[in-house]
């Protein structure tokens, strides 16, 4: 069921917000036992909100599942980490939660994720395994794997995720749902636990493009509590959604179709592009020449920012505190040693290293220059084209455990999604068919559509044409 379907059922009286929440809770108890998308849910407080739901609002009475790194007053917010799993309760609502509530939505359910959103498979969660509902032997993608898996399994209508380097678009692609990463500054980050503050954005994961547009509009907009929030009007993304692609210029970057891309993924993406051409789009070959540097650039900048952001987890104020420390330094060390998992420690060490005196110029400041070149690639491309189309990931969902102990392999798999975050531009993943891969049958693949800064309405319109 979609958000629009559910709203129709509420309006016709076929179901009520409270009755529907009970149904969802039943789904979670049954079907989610296999998928493992939900970390927790609080039916009681959701039912209390349902009792006063205003069905005339755009999301009136609609339950929305929330990635477990977005603060919700009085609720746990684990970030998939042992550090916060035991004794952290959010002291306030994230701004997106306030906006969703103002639009009538009911936040319901906290979704599993890679620890502090570091990962591409949700296997870095310290809490539980999330399986891909299309094939339970496979990962759902990540880091918003719980959000994508629940929407794909039908145990959530729609969900929020966060995307620092692909964490909304890639799990959407792997689970066969729609995922939108908004432009940097479009959606408030206030109340999102920071991973890499210059890259993080919150966005929707939904079953349809129309739902993504509706949810995006409800959560976007200026927020004085986030200094990077943009004070610009939120466009009407629903109005022109069905305008089609007639006359649009769509760029196909040659760097996104090189070696290493799975044949089935390539075929589905090329077929989608041909169909867009058949609907009247003009297909233009383009180049984004600094694409090859995206992985190295991202894996310097993101860990650098993470090492700074995660210094607040010291055993004093938030979450876990080690027992019987010898002194204050020992308290910091033991709390961090016990609370963080291996990938988070790796990122903190990488980030501290690239920021340290003697290496700062060689790594961090060069990465910032490379970031500027990557952003300029897009600025130049958008002088020629309205949107850019590409694969989301080079393969469909891999098997659980396939890259165990091989973080570099995992980092390289992010090659097509990182650049949008480095450039601050919006991107959407929309399903574009299924393929067989590594013994798996009919696995979803996604088409990525990238747009110019603040061009969400444009990319959603192209995504809608693909969906049709
Ligand atoms: N896979 C990337 C990483 O591990 C991106 C994660 C994200 O977007 N949160 O950093």
mmCIF file of C-alpha atoms and ligand atoms in Angstrom, residues 67 117-120 142-143 162-167 195 298-299 347 414 418, ligand 1:
data_model
loop_
_atom_site.group_PDB
_atom_site.id
_atom_site.type_symbol
_atom_site.label_atom_id
_atom_site.label_comp_id
_atom_site.label_asym_id
_atom_site.label_seq_id
_atom_site.Cartn_x
_atom_site.Cartn_y
_atom_site.Cartn_z
ATOM 1 C CA UNK A 67 15.859 5.500 10.712
ATOM 2 C CA UNK A 117 25.413 5.191 9.183
ATOM 3 C CA UNK A 118 28.860 3.902 8.225
ATOM 4 C CA UNK A 119 28.395 1.129 5.690
ATOM 5 C CA UNK A 120 26.575 -0.042 2.588
ATOM 6 C CA UNK A 142 22.793 0.379 3.604
ATOM 7 C CA UNK A 143 23.170 2.276 5.667
ATOM 8 C CA UNK A 162 19.770 9.500 5.794
ATOM 9 C CA UNK A 163 22.264 9.715 2.936
ATOM 10 C CA UNK A 164 25.894 10.760 3.409
ATOM 11 C CA UNK A 165 27.317 8.891 0.418
ATOM 12 C CA UNK A 166 24.416 6.839 -0.933
ATOM 13 C CA UNK A 167 22.643 5.465 2.113
ATOM 14 C CA UNK A 195 28.115 11.428 10.680
ATOM 15 C CA UNK A 298 34.839 10.847 0.097
ATOM 16 C CA UNK A 299 36.766 8.348 2.225
ATOM 17 C CA UNK A 347 36.734 5.573 10.349
ATOM 18 C CA UNK A 414 29.823 3.298 -3.428
ATOM 19 C CA UNK A 418 29.239 9.492 -3.410
HETATM 20 N N1 LIG B 1 28.522 3.659 2.286
HETATM 21 C C1 LIG B 1 28.974 4.982 2.611
HETATM 22 C C2 LIG B 1 29.765 4.951 3.893
HETATM 23 O O1 LIG B 1 29.924 3.901 4.407
HETATM 24 C C3 LIG B 1 27.814 5.921 2.709
HETATM 25 C C4 LIG B 1 27.050 5.802 3.971
HETATM 26 C C5 LIG B 1 25.945 6.811 4.103
HETATM 27 O O2 LIG B 1 25.489 7.394 3.115
HETATM 28 N N2 LIG B 1 25.547 7.049 5.332
HETATM 29 O O3 LIG B 1 30.227 5.941 4.391
#
